[in-house]
Coordinates of N, CA, C and O in Angstrom, one line a residue:
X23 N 106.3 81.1 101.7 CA 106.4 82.4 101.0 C 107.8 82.7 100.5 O 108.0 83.5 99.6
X24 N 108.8 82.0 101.0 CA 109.9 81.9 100.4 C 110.4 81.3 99.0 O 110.0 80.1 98.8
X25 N 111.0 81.7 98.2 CA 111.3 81.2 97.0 C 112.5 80.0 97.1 O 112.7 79.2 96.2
X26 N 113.1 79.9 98.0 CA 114.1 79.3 98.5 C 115.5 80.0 98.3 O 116.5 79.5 98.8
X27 N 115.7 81.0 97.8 CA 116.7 82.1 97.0 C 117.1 82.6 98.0 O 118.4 82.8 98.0
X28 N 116.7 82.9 99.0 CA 117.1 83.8 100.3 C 117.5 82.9 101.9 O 117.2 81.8 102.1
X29 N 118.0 83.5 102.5 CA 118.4 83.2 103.9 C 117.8 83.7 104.7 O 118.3 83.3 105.8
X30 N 117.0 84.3 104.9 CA 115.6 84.9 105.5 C 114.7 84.1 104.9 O 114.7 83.7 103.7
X31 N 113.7 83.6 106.4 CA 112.7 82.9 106.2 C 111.5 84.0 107.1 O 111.8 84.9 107.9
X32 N 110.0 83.4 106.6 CA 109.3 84.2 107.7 C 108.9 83.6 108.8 O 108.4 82.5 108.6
X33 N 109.0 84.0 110.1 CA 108.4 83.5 111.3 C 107.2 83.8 111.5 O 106.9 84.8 111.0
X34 N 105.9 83.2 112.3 CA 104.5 83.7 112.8 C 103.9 84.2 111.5 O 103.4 85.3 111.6
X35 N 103.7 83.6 110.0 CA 103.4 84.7 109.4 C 101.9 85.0 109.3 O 101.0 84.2 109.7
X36 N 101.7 86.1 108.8 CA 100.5 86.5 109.5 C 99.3 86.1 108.3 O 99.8 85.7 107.3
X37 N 97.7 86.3 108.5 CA 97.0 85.3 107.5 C 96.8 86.7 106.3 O 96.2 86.4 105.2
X38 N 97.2 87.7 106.4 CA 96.9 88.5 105.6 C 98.3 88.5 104.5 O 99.4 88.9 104.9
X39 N 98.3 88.2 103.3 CA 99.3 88.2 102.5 C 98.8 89.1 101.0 O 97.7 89.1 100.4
X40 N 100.1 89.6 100.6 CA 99.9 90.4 99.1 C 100.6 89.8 98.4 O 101.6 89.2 98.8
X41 N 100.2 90.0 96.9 CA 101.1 89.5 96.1 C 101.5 90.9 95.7 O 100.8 91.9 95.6
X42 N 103.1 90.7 95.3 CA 103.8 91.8 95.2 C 104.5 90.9 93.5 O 104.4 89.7 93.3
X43 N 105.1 92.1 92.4 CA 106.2 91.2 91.7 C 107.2 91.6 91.6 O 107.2 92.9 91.8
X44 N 108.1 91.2 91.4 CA 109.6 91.3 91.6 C 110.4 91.1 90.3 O 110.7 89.9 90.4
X45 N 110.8 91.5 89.5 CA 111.4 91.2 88.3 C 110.2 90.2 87.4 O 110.4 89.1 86.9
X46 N 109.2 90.8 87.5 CA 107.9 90.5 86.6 C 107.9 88.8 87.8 O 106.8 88.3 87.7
X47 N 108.3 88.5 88.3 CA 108.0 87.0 89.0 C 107.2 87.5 90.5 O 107.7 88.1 91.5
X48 N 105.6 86.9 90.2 CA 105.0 86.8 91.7 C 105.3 86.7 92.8 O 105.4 85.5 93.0
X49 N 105.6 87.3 93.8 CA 105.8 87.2 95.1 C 104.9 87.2 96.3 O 104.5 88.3 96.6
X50 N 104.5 86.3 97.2 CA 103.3 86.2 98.1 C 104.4 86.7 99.9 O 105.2 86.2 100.6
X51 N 103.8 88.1 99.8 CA 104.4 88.5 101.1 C 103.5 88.8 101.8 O 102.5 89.1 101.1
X52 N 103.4 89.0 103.2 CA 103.2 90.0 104.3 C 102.3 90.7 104.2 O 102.9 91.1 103.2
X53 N 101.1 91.4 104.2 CA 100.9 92.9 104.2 C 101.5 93.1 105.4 O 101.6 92.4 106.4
X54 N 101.8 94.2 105.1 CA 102.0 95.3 106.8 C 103.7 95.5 106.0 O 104.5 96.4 106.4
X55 N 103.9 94.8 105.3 CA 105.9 94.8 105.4 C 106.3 95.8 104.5 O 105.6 96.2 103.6
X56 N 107.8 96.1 104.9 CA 108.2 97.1 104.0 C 108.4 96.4 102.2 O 108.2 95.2 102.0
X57 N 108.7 97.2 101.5 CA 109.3 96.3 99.9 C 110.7 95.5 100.2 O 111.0 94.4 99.7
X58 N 111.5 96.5 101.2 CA 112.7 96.0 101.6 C 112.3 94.4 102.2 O 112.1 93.4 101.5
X59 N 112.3 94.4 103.2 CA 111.7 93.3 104.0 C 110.8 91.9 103.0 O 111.0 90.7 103.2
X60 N 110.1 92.3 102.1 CA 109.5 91.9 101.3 C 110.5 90.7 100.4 O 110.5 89.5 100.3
X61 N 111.3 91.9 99.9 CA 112.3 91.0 98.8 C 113.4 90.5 99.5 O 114.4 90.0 99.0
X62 N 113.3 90.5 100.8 CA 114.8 89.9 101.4 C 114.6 88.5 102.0 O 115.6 87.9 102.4
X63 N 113.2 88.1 102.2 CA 112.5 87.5 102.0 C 112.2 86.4 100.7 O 111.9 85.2 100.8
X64 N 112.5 87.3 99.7 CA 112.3 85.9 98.6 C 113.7 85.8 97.5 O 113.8 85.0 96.6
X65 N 114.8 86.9 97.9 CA 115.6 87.1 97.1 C 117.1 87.2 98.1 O 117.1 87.9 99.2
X66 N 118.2 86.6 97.7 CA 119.1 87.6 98.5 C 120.5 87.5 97.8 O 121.6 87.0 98.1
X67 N 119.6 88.4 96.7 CA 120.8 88.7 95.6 C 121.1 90.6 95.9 O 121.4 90.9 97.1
X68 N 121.0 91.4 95.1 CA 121.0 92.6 95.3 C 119.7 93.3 94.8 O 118.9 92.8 94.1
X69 N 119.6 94.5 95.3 CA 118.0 95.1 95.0 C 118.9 96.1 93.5 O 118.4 96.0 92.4
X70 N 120.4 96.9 93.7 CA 120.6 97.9 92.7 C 121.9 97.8 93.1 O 122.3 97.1 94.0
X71 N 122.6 98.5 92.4 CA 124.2 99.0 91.8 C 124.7 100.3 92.1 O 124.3 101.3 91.6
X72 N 125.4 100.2 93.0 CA 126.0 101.6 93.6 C 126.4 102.0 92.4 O 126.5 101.1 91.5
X73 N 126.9 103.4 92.1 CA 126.8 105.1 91.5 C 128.0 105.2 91.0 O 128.4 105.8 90.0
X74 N 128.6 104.5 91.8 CA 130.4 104.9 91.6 C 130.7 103.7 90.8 O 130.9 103.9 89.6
X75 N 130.9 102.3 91.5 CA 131.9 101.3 90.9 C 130.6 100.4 90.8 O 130.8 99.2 91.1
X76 N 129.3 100.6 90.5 CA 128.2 99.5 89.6 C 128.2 98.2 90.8 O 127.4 97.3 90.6
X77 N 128.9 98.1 91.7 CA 128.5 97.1 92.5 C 127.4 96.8 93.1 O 126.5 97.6 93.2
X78 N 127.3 95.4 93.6 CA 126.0 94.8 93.9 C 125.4 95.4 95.3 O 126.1 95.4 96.4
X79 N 123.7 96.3 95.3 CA 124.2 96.7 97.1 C 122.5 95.9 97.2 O 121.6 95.5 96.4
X80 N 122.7 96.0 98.4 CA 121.1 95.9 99.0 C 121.0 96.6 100.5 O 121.9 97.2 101.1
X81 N 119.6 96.2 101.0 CA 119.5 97.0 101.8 C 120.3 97.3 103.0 O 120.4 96.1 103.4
X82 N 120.7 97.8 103.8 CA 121.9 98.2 104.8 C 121.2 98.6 106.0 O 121.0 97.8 107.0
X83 N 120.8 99.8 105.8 CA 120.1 100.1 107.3 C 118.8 99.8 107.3 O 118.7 98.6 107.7
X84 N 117.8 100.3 106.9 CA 116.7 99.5 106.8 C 115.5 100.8 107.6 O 114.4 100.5 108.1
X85 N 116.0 102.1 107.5 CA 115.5 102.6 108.2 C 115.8 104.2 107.3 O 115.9 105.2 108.0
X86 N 115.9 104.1 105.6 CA 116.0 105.6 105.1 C 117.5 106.6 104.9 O 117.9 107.7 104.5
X87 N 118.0 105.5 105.4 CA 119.5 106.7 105.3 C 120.7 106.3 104.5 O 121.6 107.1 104.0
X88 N 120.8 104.9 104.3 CA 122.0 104.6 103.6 C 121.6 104.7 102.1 O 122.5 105.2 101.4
X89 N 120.5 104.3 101.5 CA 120.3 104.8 100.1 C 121.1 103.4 99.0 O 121.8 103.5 98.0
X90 N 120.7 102.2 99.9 CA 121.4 101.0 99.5 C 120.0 100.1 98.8 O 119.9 99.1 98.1
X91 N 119.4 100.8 99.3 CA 117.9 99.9 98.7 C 116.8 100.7 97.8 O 115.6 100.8 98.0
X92 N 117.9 101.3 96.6 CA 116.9 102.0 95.6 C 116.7 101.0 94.5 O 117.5 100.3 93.8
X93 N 114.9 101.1 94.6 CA 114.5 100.0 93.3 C 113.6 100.9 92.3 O 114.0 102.0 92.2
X94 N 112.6 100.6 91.7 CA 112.0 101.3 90.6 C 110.2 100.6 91.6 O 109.9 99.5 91.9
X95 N 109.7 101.6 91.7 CA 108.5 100.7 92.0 C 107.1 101.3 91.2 O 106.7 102.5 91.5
X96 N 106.5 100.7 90.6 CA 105.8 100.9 89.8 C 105.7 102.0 88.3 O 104.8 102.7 87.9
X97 N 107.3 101.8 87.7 CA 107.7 102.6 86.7 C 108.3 103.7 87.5 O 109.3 104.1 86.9
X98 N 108.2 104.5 88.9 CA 109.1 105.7 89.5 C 110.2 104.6 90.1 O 110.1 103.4 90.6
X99 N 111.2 105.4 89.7 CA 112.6 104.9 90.1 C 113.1 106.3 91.6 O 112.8 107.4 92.0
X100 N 113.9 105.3 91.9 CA 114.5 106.1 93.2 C 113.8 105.7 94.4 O 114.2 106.2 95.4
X101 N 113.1 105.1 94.5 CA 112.2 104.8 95.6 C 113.5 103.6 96.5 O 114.2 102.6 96.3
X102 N 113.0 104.5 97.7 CA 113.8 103.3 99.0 C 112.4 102.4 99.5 O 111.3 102.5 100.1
X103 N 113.3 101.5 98.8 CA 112.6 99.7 99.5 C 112.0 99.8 100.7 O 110.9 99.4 101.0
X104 N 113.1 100.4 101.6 CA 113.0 100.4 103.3 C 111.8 101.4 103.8 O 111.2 101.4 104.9
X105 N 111.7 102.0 102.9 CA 110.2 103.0 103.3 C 109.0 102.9 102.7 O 107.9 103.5 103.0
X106 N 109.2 102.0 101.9 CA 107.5 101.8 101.2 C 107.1 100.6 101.3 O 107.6 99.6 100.8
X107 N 106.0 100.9 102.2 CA 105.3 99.7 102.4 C 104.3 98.9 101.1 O 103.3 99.4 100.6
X108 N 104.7 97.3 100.8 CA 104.1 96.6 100.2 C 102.5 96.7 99.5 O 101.5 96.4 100.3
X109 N 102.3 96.9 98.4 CA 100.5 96.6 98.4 C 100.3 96.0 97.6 O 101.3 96.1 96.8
X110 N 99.2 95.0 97.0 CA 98.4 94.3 96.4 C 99.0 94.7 94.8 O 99.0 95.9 94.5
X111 N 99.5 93.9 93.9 CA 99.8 94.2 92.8 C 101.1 95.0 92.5 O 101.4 95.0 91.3
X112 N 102.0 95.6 93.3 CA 102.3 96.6 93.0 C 104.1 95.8 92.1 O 104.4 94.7 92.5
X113 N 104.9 96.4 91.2 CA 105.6 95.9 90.5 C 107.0 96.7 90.9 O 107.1 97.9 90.9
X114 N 108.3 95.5 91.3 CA 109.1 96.1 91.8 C 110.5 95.5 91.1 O 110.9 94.3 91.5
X115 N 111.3 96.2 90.1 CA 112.7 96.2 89.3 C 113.5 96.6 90.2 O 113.2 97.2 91.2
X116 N 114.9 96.0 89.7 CA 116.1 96.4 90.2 C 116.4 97.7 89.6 O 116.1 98.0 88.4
X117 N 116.9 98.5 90.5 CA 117.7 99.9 89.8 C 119.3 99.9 89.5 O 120.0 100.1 90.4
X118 N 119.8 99.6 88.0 CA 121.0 99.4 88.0 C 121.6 101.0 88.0 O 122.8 100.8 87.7
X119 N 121.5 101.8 88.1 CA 121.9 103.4 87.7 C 121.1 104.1 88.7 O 119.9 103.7 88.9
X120 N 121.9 105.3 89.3 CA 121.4 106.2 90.3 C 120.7 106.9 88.3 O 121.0 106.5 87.2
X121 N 119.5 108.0 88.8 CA 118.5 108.2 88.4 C 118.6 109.7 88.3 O 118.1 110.0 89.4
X122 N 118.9 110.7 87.7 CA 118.5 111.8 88.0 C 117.0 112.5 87.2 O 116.7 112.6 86.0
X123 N 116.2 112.9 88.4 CA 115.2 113.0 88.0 C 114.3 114.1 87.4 O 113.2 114.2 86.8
X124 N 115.5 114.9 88.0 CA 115.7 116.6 87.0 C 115.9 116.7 85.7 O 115.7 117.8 85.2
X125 N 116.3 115.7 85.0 CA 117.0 115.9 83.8 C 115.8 115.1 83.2 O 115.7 114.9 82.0

């Protein structure tokens, strides 16, 4: 399930898997896993670009609070990786720019 791109491998994996895409390229993960978990998994480059100085971030805490794992998931942007869980088809970009969604 790994692309070989990453340093995370999966252990025990389980028989139920989704395809997820990731920069338009197929991804065969997990159901049950978060997006975060998903792409760290087949990628371990960066998910998005901090606000301030455009640097490379990915996910940090993994649990909603650092705001290091915003990607675009299915055309809505701003979405944390670390909270939404994976499903069948669903399409997942890097976010280079914080997003304001009022404007």
């Amino acid at each position: 399930m790994s692309n070989g791109k990453s340093k995370f491998a999966w252990n025990n994996l389980p028989s139920e898997t989704v395809t997820i895409y990731f920069e338009d390229a197929p991804c065969e993960v997990p159901s049950g896993v978060t997006v975060a978990a998903a792409l760290l998994g087949h990628d371990d480059n960066h998910f998005c670009r901090s606000a301030a100085k455009q640097e490379k971030r990915a996910p940090y805490c993994l649990m909603g609070v650092c705001f290091e794992c915003l990607v675009e998931i299915d055309g809505i942007k701003n979405r944390q990786a670390c909270l939404e869980p994976v499903r069948e088809g669903m399409h997942v970009k890097r976010q280079h720019t914080l997003v304001d969604e009022k404007k």
